[in-house]
Every structure is written in C-alpha cells, then in structure tokens.
Coordinates of C-alpha atoms in Angstrom, one line a residue:
X225 CA 0.2 0.1 0.0
X226 CA 1.0 3.6 -0.8
X227 CA 1.0 6.2 2.0
X228 CA 0.7 9.8 1.7
X229 CA 4.3 10.9 2.0
X230 CA 6.0 14.2 1.8
X231 CA 9.2 14.0 -0.2
X232 CA 11.6 17.0 -0.1
X233 CA 14.5 17.1 -2.8
X234 CA 17.2 19.6 -2.5
X235 CA 16.9 22.8 -4.5
X236 CA 20.4 22.9 -5.3
X237 CA 22.8 19.9 -5.7
X238 CA 26.6 20.4 -5.2
X239 CA 28.8 20.4 -8.5
X240 CA 30.3 17.1 -9.8
X241 CA 33.8 17.3 -8.7
X242 CA 35.0 14.3 -10.8
X243 CA 34.2 16.4 -14.1
X244 CA 36.3 19.3 -12.9
X245 CA 39.3 19.9 -15.0
X246 CA 42.8 20.5 -13.2
X247 CA 44.1 23.9 -14.0
X248 CA 47.8 24.5 -14.6
X249 CA 48.0 27.7 -15.1
X250 CA 46.6 31.0 -13.5
X251 CA 43.1 32.0 -14.0
X252 CA 42.6 35.3 -15.4
X253 CA 39.4 37.3 -14.8
X254 CA 37.5 37.9 -18.0
X255 CA 36.6 41.6 -18.7
X256 CA 33.3 41.1 -20.3
X257 CA 31.5 39.4 -17.6
X258 CA 27.8 40.0 -17.9
X259 CA 26.2 41.1 -14.5
X260 CA 22.6 39.8 -13.8
X261 CA 20.0 42.6 -13.8
X262 CA 19.0 43.8 -10.6
X263 CA 15.5 44.9 -9.5
X264 CA 15.3 48.7 -9.4
X265 CA 12.7 48.5 -6.3
X266 CA 14.1 47.3 -3.0
X267 CA 10.5 47.3 -1.3
X268 CA 7.0 45.9 -2.3
X269 CA 4.6 48.7 -3.3
X270 CA 1.3 46.9 -4.3
X271 CA -1.2 45.4 -1.5
X272 CA -1.4 42.1 -3.9
X273 CA 2.4 41.6 -3.5
X274 CA 2.6 42.3 0.3
X275 CA -0.6 39.9 0.8
X276 CA 1.3 37.2 -1.3
X277 CA 4.6 37.6 0.8
X278 CA 2.6 37.4 4.2
X279 CA 0.7 34.3 3.3
X280 CA 4.1 32.7 2.4
X281 CA 5.6 34.1 5.6
X282 CA 2.6 32.7 7.6
X283 CA 2.9 29.2 5.9
X284 CA 6.6 29.1 6.6
X285 CA 6.0 30.0 10.3
X286 CA 3.4 27.2 10.5
X287 CA 5.6 24.6 8.8
X288 CA 8.4 25.6 11.3
X289 CA 5.8 24.8 14.1
X290 CA 4.3 21.7 12.6
X291 CA 7.8 20.0 11.9
X292 CA 8.6 20.3 15.8
X293 CA 5.6 18.5 16.9
X294 CA 7.4 15.1 16.5
X295 CA 10.3 16.4 18.9
X296 CA 7.8 17.5 21.2
X297 CA 5.8 14.2 21.4
X298 CA 9.0 12.2 21.8
X299 CA 10.5 14.6 24.3
X300 CA 7.8 15.6 26.8
X301 CA 10.2 17.8 28.9
X302 CA 10.2 20.4 26.0
X303 CA 6.9 21.3 27.0
X304 CA 7.4 21.7 30.9
X305 CA 7.6 25.5 31.1
X306 CA 4.8 26.2 28.5
X307 CA 1.9 28.4 30.2
X308 CA -1.3 26.7 30.3
X309 CA -2.6 23.1 29.7
X310 CA -4.3 23.3 26.4
X311 CA -1.2 23.0 24.1
X312 CA 0.3 19.9 26.3
X313 CA -3.1 18.3 26.4
X314 CA -3.5 18.7 22.6
X315 CA -0.1 17.5 22.0
X316 CA -0.7 14.4 24.2
X317 CA -4.0 13.8 22.3
X318 CA -2.1 14.1 19.0
X319 CA 0.6 11.7 20.3
X320 CA -2.4 8.9 21.0
X321 CA -3.9 9.5 17.6
X322 CA -0.4 9.1 16.0
X323 CA 0.2 5.9 18.1
X324 CA -3.1 4.5 17.0
X325 CA -2.5 5.4 13.4
X326 CA 1.1 3.7 13.6
X327 CA -0.5 0.7 15.2
X328 CA -3.0 0.7 12.3
X329 CA -0.5 1.1 9.7
X330 CA 1.8 -1.8 11.3
X331 CA -1.2 -4.1 11.4
X332 CA -2.0 -3.4 7.6
X333 CA 1.7 -3.8 6.5
X334 CA 1.6 -7.3 8.5
X335 CA -1.6 -8.4 6.8
X336 CA 0.0 -7.2 3.6
X337 CA 3.0 -9.4 4.1
X338 CA 1.0 -12.4 5.0
X339 CA -1.2 -12.1 1.8
X340 CA 2.1 -11.7 -0.3
X341 CA 3.5 -14.7 1.5
X342 CA 0.3 -16.7 0.8
X343 CA 0.2 -15.7 -2.7
X344 CA 3.8 -16.8 -3.1
X345 CA 3.2 -20.1 -1.4
X346 CA -0.2 -20.5 -3.0
X347 CA -1.9 -21.7 0.0
X348 CA -4.8 -24.0 0.1
X349 CA -6.6 -22.4 3.0
X350 CA -9.1 -20.4 1.0
X351 CA -11.1 -19.3 4.1
X352 CA -8.1 -17.7 5.9
X353 CA -7.0 -16.1 2.9
X354 CA -10.8 -14.5 2.6
X355 CA -10.5 -13.6 6.3
X356 CA -7.2 -11.8 5.8
X357 CA -8.3 -10.1 2.9
X358 CA -11.4 -8.7 4.7
X359 CA -9.3 -7.8 7.6
X360 CA -6.8 -5.7 5.2
X361 CA -9.9 -4.0 3.5
X362 CA -11.4 -2.9 7.0
X363 CA -8.0 -1.7 7.9
X364 CA -7.8 0.5 5.0
X365 CA -11.1 2.0 5.2
X366 CA -10.3 2.7 9.0
X367 CA -7.0 4.4 7.8
X368 CA -8.4 7.3 6.2
X369 CA -10.5 8.5 9.1
X370 CA -7.5 8.0 11.4
X371 CA -5.3 10.0 9.2
X372 CA -8.0 12.7 8.9
X373 CA -8.1 12.9 12.7
X374 CA -4.4 13.2 12.9
X375 CA -4.6 16.0 10.4
X376 CA -7.3 17.8 12.3
X377 CA -5.3 17.3 15.6
X378 CA -2.4 18.9 13.9
X379 CA -4.6 22.0 12.7
X380 CA -5.9 22.2 16.3
X381 CA -2.6 22.4 17.8
X382 CA -1.5 25.0 15.3
X383 CA -4.5 27.1 16.2
X384 CA -3.7 26.8 19.7
X385 CA -0.2 27.9 19.2
X386 CA -1.1 30.8 17.0
X387 CA -3.3 32.1 19.7
X388 CA -0.6 31.6 22.4
X389 CA 2.6 33.3 21.1
X390 CA 4.7 32.4 24.5
X391 CA 4.0 28.6 23.8
X392 CA 4.8 28.8 20.2
X393 CA 8.1 30.8 21.2
X394 CA 9.0 28.1 23.5
X395 CA 8.6 25.4 21.0
X396 CA 10.6 27.3 18.3
X397 CA 13.4 27.2 20.8
X398 CA 13.7 23.3 20.2
X399 CA 14.6 24.0 16.7
X400 CA 17.6 21.7 17.2
X401 CA 15.2 18.9 17.7
X402 CA 13.9 19.2 14.0
X403 CA 14.5 16.4 11.4
X404 CA 17.3 17.2 8.6
X405 CA 14.4 16.6 6.0
X406 CA 12.1 19.1 7.7
X407 CA 15.1 21.6 7.9
X408 CA 15.8 21.0 4.2
X409 CA 12.2 21.8 3.5
X410 CA 12.1 24.8 5.6
X411 CA 15.5 26.1 3.7
X412 CA 13.9 25.4 0.6
X413 CA 10.7 27.6 1.5
X414 CA 12.9 30.3 2.7
X415 CA 14.8 30.1 -0.6
X416 CA 11.3 30.2 -2.5
X417 CA 10.4 33.2 -0.6
X418 CA 13.6 34.8 -1.8
X419 CA 12.9 34.0 -5.4
X420 CA 9.2 35.0 -5.0
X421 CA 10.4 38.3 -3.3
X422 CA 12.7 39.1 -6.1
X423 CA 10.0 38.3 -8.7
X424 CA 7.5 40.5 -7.1
X425 CA 10.1 43.3 -7.2
X426 CA 10.8 42.8 -10.8
X427 CA 8.9 44.8 -13.4
X428 CA 7.8 43.3 -16.8
X429 CA 10.8 45.2 -18.5
X430 CA 13.2 43.8 -15.9
X431 CA 11.5 40.5 -16.5
X432 CA 12.2 40.7 -20.3
X433 CA 15.9 41.9 -19.7
X434 CA 16.3 39.0 -17.1
X435 CA 14.9 36.3 -19.8
X436 CA 17.3 37.8 -22.5
X437 CA 20.1 37.7 -19.7
X438 CA 19.3 33.8 -19.1
X439 CA 19.4 33.1 -23.0
X440 CA 22.8 34.8 -23.2
X441 CA 24.1 32.8 -20.2
X442 CA 22.7 29.6 -21.9
X443 CA 24.6 30.3 -24.9
X444 CA 27.7 31.1 -23.0
X445 CA 27.1 27.8 -21.1
X446 CA 27.0 25.8 -24.2
X447 CA 30.2 27.3 -25.8
X448 CA 31.9 26.7 -22.3
X449 CA 30.7 23.1 -22.1
X450 CA 32.2 22.7 -25.6
X451 CA 35.6 23.9 -24.2
X452 CA 35.2 21.8 -21.2
X453 CA 34.7 18.5 -23.2
X454 CA 37.8 19.5 -25.1
X455 CA 39.7 20.2 -22.0
X456 CA 38.6 17.0 -20.5
X457 CA 39.7 14.8 -23.5
X458 CA 42.9 16.4 -23.2
X459 CA 43.0 15.7 -19.4
X460 CA 42.4 12.2 -20.0
X461 CA 45.4 11.8 -22.3
X462 CA 47.6 13.8 -19.7
X463 CA 46.1 11.3 -16.9
X464 CA 47.3 8.3 -18.9
X465 CA 50.7 9.7 -19.2
X466 CA 50.7 10.7 -15.4
X467 CA 49.7 6.9 -14.8
X468 CA 52.8 5.9 -16.4
X469 CA 55.0 8.4 -14.4
X470 CA 53.3 7.2 -11.2
X471 CA 54.2 3.6 -12.0
X472 CA 57.7 4.8 -12.2
X473 CA 57.6 6.5 -9.1
X474 CA 56.2 3.6 -7.2
X475 CA 58.9 1.3 -8.3
X476 CA 61.3 4.1 -6.8
X477 CA 59.0 4.3 -3.5
X478 CA 59.5 0.3 -3.3
X479 CA 63.4 0.6 -3.4
X480 CA 63.2 3.4 -0.7
X481 CA 61.2 1.0 1.5
X482 CA 63.5 -1.6 1.2
X483 CA 66.2 0.6 2.2
X484 CA 64.2 2.0 5.1
X485 CA 63.5 -1.6 6.3
X486 CA 67.3 -1.9 6.6
X487 CA 67.3 1.2 8.4
X488 CA 64.7 0.3 10.9
X489 CA 66.7 -3.1 11.9
X490 CA 69.7 -1.1 12.6
X491 CA 67.8 1.3 14.6
X492 CA 66.2 -1.5 16.9
X493 CA 69.4 -1.8 19.0
X494 CA 69.8 1.8 19.7
X495 CA 65.9 1.9 20.6
X496 CA 66.6 -0.7 23.2
X497 CA 69.2 1.3 24.8
X498 CA 67.2 3.9 24.9
X499 CA 64.5 2.2 26.3
X500 CA 66.7 1.0 29.1
X501 CA 67.7 4.5 29.9
X502 CA 64.1 5.5 30.0
X503 CA 63.3 2.9 32.5
X504 CA 65.9 4.0 34.8
X505 CA 64.7 7.6 34.5
X506 CA 61.1 6.5 35.2
X507 CA 62.1 4.8 38.5
X508 CA 63.8 7.8 39.6
X509 CA 60.8 10.1 38.8
X510 CA 58.5 7.5 40.7
X511 CA 60.5 7.8 43.9
X512 CA 60.4 11.6 43.6
X513 CA 56.5 11.4 42.7
X514 CA 55.9 9.4 45.9
X515 CA 57.6 11.9 48.0
X516 CA 55.7 14.6 46.4
X517 CA 52.6 12.6 47.0
X518 CA 53.0 12.3 50.5
X519 CA 53.5 15.9 50.8
X520 CA 50.3 16.6 48.9
X521 CA 48.4 14.3 50.9
X522 CA 49.6 16.0 54.2
X523 CA 48.4 19.4 52.6
X524 CA 45.1 17.7 51.6
X525 CA 44.3 16.7 55.4
X526 CA 45.2 20.3 56.4
X527 CA 42.8 21.6 53.8
X528 CA 40.1 19.5 54.8
X529 CA 40.2 20.3 58.7
X530 CA 40.0 24.2 57.4
X531 CA 36.9 23.2 55.2
X532 CA 35.4 21.5 58.1
X533 CA 35.7 24.6 60.3
X534 CA 34.2 26.8 57.6
X535 CA 31.2 24.8 57.0
X536 CA 30.7 24.8 60.6
X537 CA 30.8 28.5 60.6
X538 CA 28.8 28.9 57.5
X539 CA 26.0 26.8 59.1
X540 CA 25.8 29.0 62.0
X541 CA 25.6 32.1 59.6
X542 CA 22.8 30.2 57.7
X543 CA 21.0 29.5 60.7
X544 CA 21.0 33.1 61.8
X545 CA 19.9 34.0 58.3
X546 CA 17.0 31.5 58.5
X547 CA 15.9 33.2 61.5
X548 CA 16.0 36.6 60.1
X549 CA 14.2 35.3 57.1
X550 CA 11.5 33.7 59.0
X551 CA 11.1 36.7 61.0
X552 CA 10.7 38.9 57.9
X553 CA 8.3 36.6 56.4
X554 CA 6.2 36.8 59.5
X555 CA 6.3 40.5 59.5
X556 CA 5.3 40.6 55.8
X557 CA 2.4 38.1 56.4
X558 CA 1.1 40.3 59.2
X559 CA 1.3 43.5 57.0
X560 CA -0.5 41.4 54.2
X561 CA -3.2 40.4 56.7
X562 CA -3.6 44.0 58.1
X563 CA -3.6 45.4 54.2
X564 CA -6.4 43.0 53.7
X565 CA -8.5 43.9 56.3
X566 CA -8.0 47.5 55.8
X567 CA -9.0 47.1 52.0
X568 CA -12.1 45.0 53.1
X569 CA -13.1 48.0 55.4
X570 CA -12.5 50.4 52.6
X571 CA -14.5 48.4 50.3
X572 CA -17.4 48.5 52.5
X573 CA -17.2 52.0 52.9
X574 CA -17.1 52.3 49.1
X575 CA -20.0 50.1 48.6
X576 CA -21.9 52.3 51.2
X577 CA -21.0 55.5 49.3
X578 CA -21.9 53.9 46.2
X579 CA -25.2 53.2 47.5
X580 CA -25.7 56.8 48.8
X581 CA -24.4 58.0 45.4
X582 CA -27.0 56.0 43.4
X583 CA -29.9 57.1 45.7
X584 CA -28.7 60.7 45.4
X585 CA -28.4 60.2 41.6
X586 CA -32.0 58.9 41.6
X587 CA -33.2 61.9 43.8
X588 CA -31.5 64.2 41.3
X589 CA -33.2 62.7 38.4
X590 CA -36.4 63.2 40.1
X591 CA -35.5 66.9 40.9
X592 CA -34.7 67.3 37.3
X593 CA -38.0 66.1 36.2
X594 CA -39.5 68.3 38.6
X595 CA -37.5 71.2 37.6
X596 CA -38.5 70.8 33.9
X597 CA -42.0 70.9 34.9
X598 CA -41.6 74.0 36.9
X599 CA -39.6 75.6 34.0
X600 CA -42.5 74.8 31.7
X601 CA -45.0 76.4 34.2
X602 CA -43.1 79.3 34.8
X603 CA -42.6 79.8 31.0
X604 CA -46.5 79.7 30.7
X605 CA -47.1 82.3 33.7
X606 CA -44.4 84.5 32.1
X607 CA -46.5 84.3 28.6
X608 CA -49.5 84.9 30.7
X609 CA -47.9 87.9 32.5
X610 CA -46.7 89.4 28.9
X611 CA -50.1 89.0 27.5
X612 CA -51.7 90.8 30.7
X613 CA -48.9 93.8 30.5
X614 CA -49.8 94.1 26.7
X615 CA -53.5 94.4 27.6
X616 CA -53.0 96.8 30.5
X617 CA -50.7 99.0 28.3
X618 CA -53.3 99.2 25.6
X619 CA -55.8 100.2 28.4
X620 CA -53.6 102.8 29.6
X621 CA -53.1 104.1 26.0
X622 CA -56.8 104.2 25.4
X623 CA -57.3 106.1 28.7
X624 CA -54.5 108.6 27.7
X625 CA -56.1 109.2 24.3
X626 CA -59.4 109.6 25.9
X627 CA -57.9 112.0 28.7
X628 CA -56.1 113.9 25.8
X629 CA -59.5 114.2 23.8
X630 CA -61.4 115.5 26.8
X631 CA -58.6 118.2 27.7
X632 CA -58.6 119.1 23.9
X633 CA -62.4 119.6 24.1
X634 CA -62.3 121.5 27.3
X635 CA -59.6 123.8 25.9
X636 CA -61.5 124.4 22.7
X637 CA -64.4 125.0 24.8
X638 CA -62.8 127.5 27.2
X639 CA -61.2 129.2 23.8
X640 CA -64.4 129.8 22.5
X641 CA -65.8 131.2 25.9
X642 CA -62.8 133.6 26.1
X643 CA -63.5 134.6 22.2
X644 CA -66.9 135.3 23.1
X645 CA -66.0 137.3 26.1
X646 CA -63.7 139.4 24.3
X647 CA -66.2 140.0 21.5
X648 CA -68.8 141.3 23.9
X649 CA -66.2 143.4 25.8
X650 CA -65.1 144.9 22.4
X651 CA -68.5 146.0 21.8
X652 CA -68.8 147.6 25.1
X653 CA -65.1 149.4 25.1
X654 CA -66.7 152.2 22.8
X655 CA -68.8 153.6 25.5
X656 CA -66.3 155.7 27.6
X657 CA -63.0 155.8 28.9
X658 CA -64.1 155.6 32.5
X659 CA -65.9 152.4 31.7
X660 CA -63.2 151.1 29.6
X661 CA -60.7 151.3 32.2
X662 CA -62.7 149.5 34.7
X663 CA -63.4 147.1 32.0
X664 CA -59.7 146.5 31.2
X665 CA -59.1 145.8 34.8
X666 CA -62.0 143.2 34.9
X667 CA -60.7 141.9 31.8
X668 CA -57.4 141.2 32.6
X669 CA -58.2 139.8 35.9
X670 CA -60.9 137.7 34.4
X671 CA -58.8 136.4 31.7
X672 CA -55.7 135.7 33.9
X673 CA -57.8 133.9 36.2
X674 CA -59.8 131.9 33.8
X675 CA -56.8 131.1 31.4
X676 CA -54.4 130.4 34.2
X677 CA -56.5 128.0 35.6
X678 CA -57.4 126.3 32.6
X679 CA -53.8 126.1 31.4
X680 CA -52.5 125.1 34.7
X681 CA -55.0 122.0 34.8
X682 CA -54.1 120.9 31.2
X683 CA -50.4 121.7 31.6
X684 CA -50.3 119.8 35.1
X685 CA -51.4 116.6 33.2
X686 CA -48.7 117.4 30.5
X687 CA -50.7 117.0 27.4
X688 CA -51.9 120.4 25.7
X689 CA -49.7 123.2 27.1
X690 CA -48.7 124.5 23.7
X691 CA -52.3 124.8 22.6
X692 CA -53.5 126.5 25.9
X693 CA -50.8 129.1 25.3
X694 CA -51.3 129.7 21.7
X695 CA -55.1 130.7 22.4
X696 CA -54.4 133.7 24.4
X697 CA -51.2 135.5 22.7
X698 CA -51.4 139.1 21.4
X699 CA -54.6 140.0 22.9
X700 CA -53.6 142.9 24.9
X701 CA -51.4 144.1 28.1
X702 CA -53.8 142.9 30.6
X703 CA -54.3 139.5 29.1
X704 CA -50.8 139.1 28.8
X705 CA -50.2 139.7 32.6
X706 CA -53.0 137.6 33.7
X707 CA -51.8 134.9 31.7
X708 CA -48.3 135.1 33.1
X709 CA -49.5 134.9 36.6
X710 CA -51.8 131.9 36.2
X711 CA -49.7 130.0 34.0
X712 CA -46.8 129.9 36.7
X713 CA -49.4 128.5 39.1
X714 CA -50.5 126.0 36.7
X715 CA -47.1 124.8 36.6
X716 CA -46.4 124.4 40.3

C-alpha cells in the first residue's frame, strides 16, 4: 500500500567534482562578465504583493511549528515550561492519535506481508485467505478517518500555538530537535520566498531583460561546455601519461621502502638502549613523585580540617539568616493581613458611598424632572404675564387718548368762551374811557384767572400746554399779565 508521504528534494545540488578539470595555469578574470539585472525596487509597493508575501511567511511559520511536533511528542520535557495546559493536552492527544495510526499501519503492513506470502506459497486455505483480505480491507477503510483525525489534531495544535505566542516561542526554541528532512524543507521554503520576493520586485521590462540575460548565459554555457569537453579529453590523455609516471615513481618508492627496512633493523638496537635508559629515569621519577604525593596528602588533610571549620561557621551563619528570613516573612504576612483587613473596610465604605451616590442620583433625576415641569409652568406664567401687560398698556394708552381728547375739548370750549367774552367786551369798549378802564381791569383779571386755571390744569397733566398758550397770545397787555401769573400757578 502507498501512504501519503512528503518528499523534499534539495533545490540545489553540489557540482560534480569528478568532472572538474585540473588547471595548471593561473586563472585570469575575463573583462566582459555579464552582471545579472538587479530589480530597481527594494520594497514591495502593491497590496497584492504584500499579501502574497505575508501568506508565504505565515506558511513558513506554520511549517516550522508543525515540524517540531514530532520532537515535542518524543520529548515531553520540552513542554514543561509552557504556560497553560491546552497545548500540552492537545499534544498528548495528538500523540495518542499518532500511536493509533502507526498501530493500524503496522497491522496493515503485517496483513499485506501475510497476503504476499500466501500468494507466493499458493496456500490452499481459502477461508483464511478471505478473512485476511477482509481484515486488510477493513484496516484500509479505517486508515483514512484516522489520518484525517491526525490532520485535524495537527490543525488544532497549530491554532492553539497561533493564539498562544509564548507557547509557540518556547516550542521554536527546540529548533535543534527538527529532523534534517524538515530543516531542508524549511530552507527550501525560505529560498522560495527569496525567489518570490525578487520576482515580485521585478517589473515586466526587468523580466524581459532577465529572460534575455538567461538566454545569453545559456549560449555562453553551451560554448563553455564545448570547451570543457575538449579540456576533459586533453585531461584524459594527460592522466594516462601521469599514470605511467606514477608507476615509475612507485618502483622508486618500493626501493626506498626496502632501504628503510634495513635502516629500521639498525635502529632497533639503539631503541633498546634508549628504552633501558628511560626505565632508569622512570624509576627515579616514581620515587620523587611518591615523596611529592605524601606531601600533597598532608596538605589535603590540613585543607580538609580548614574546610570542616568553614562549613561549621557557614552553618551557624545560615541558621541566623534563616531565623532572620522567618522573622521578615512573618512581618510581611502580618502586613498583608492588615492590608487585607483595611482594604475590606475600605471596600465596604466604598460600597456604602456607592449606594448613597446611586440614591442621590435617583433623587437628582426626580428633581430634574420636577424642575423641567416647573420651568414649563414658569414659561406659561411669563407668557400670561406678558399678555396681561400688553392688555394693560393698551388700556392705559386708550385712557390717555381719552384724557387727551377730553382736555382738547375742554381747551377748545374754554377758548370759545374767552373769544365770546372778548367780542362782547370789544362792543362795550366804545362807550367811554371810565367804563373802559374798569373793563380792562376786569378783563385782565378775568382772563388771567380763567386762562391761568385752565392752562394750569391742562399743563399739569402734560398734554396740551402749547395749545393753551397759543390761544391767549397777542390779545392785550392786561391779558398777557393775567396769563403769566396763572400759567406759573399751573406749572406748580
């Protein structure tokens, strides 16, 4: 049976060193090297390109997390410092699903091997063969749901890691546990990202230039390959010549080895003498080392006693520090309890104030409603007052007009009486001087009294002063005197 596998092939393979020719002369840099066209832009400007890069970056990030799940399953200590239990529980569940899937795959492979063996041996047990086929088919049908569960579990773990950045960061710290195949796959994705980034930065004109550049490089590669083939042919001929020379050199080397063997035989005697001298020197050195060892052991005993004394002193100091630490911890606990009690009191006080505040707020709302009603009533009262004031002003104006009309009628009437009196007096003036004198006195007094009173009454009300004055002007000396006196009284 064929399982779903992910094969990652290297994007770049190393050069074939067996086909590289040996150079005997110094290499000279050609002067007409063609440089590949470089994109004019260094950053992505379009939203589509940025979205493409963000999708690829997110995919690389997810692949990095998924490739570390196998390490996290086989090494549970990698998840010890992870905050929360969701990720660890999901990983354990994923491990159980993977074990179930691997068990199913093992059983299926075992059944397939049994079927192959039965087909090779042409077994006669037809019932057993049919049972084996049925079991194999059942395992195959149950394999796909289990694989789907493993995929769903991987997606769930990935979602949990994406929503929990600290856990994802802790898992990425285990990058050394990633398999070489997964690491090559991630490197291939990063290299693909570089190619894609460069392709998105390249404009259509630059793409055409790059295609032209690749064609030029291809033509140059063909020409260089022809040169390389010719050089390889020459190299093969030279290698044959070198092999013949190597054979000659090997013969010389063999002769030198025989000579060296003879030299070694002569050197064995000198080596034996040197060994004896070395043994003597070793004995002398061993005696000196034993004396030095005894001295060092004595120093070790002295240092051990000093160490024991220091340990006792440090223990006493440690006991004192522990007592001090216990005392400080007790004080801190007391302060914490005191703080908790004060905070509980403050909380109760705050709750009481909050209740009072809410009640006052409700009262304020009621007062606002009552205030709105009173404002509306006050505006109605003001409107009624304004209407009443207008009516009263109209009544006063009407009264003033009536008073003015009555005063005017009185003045006209009094003027008519004065003119009639003047006409009658003019008729009587022709009768004699004695009578005339008496009449003038009477006329002056009468006019002054009548006109002064009439004008004083009218002028006191401030309505028809001018008209009252205009009626008596230019009527004689006696009239003028009387008018002046009575006018003054009217003003008062």
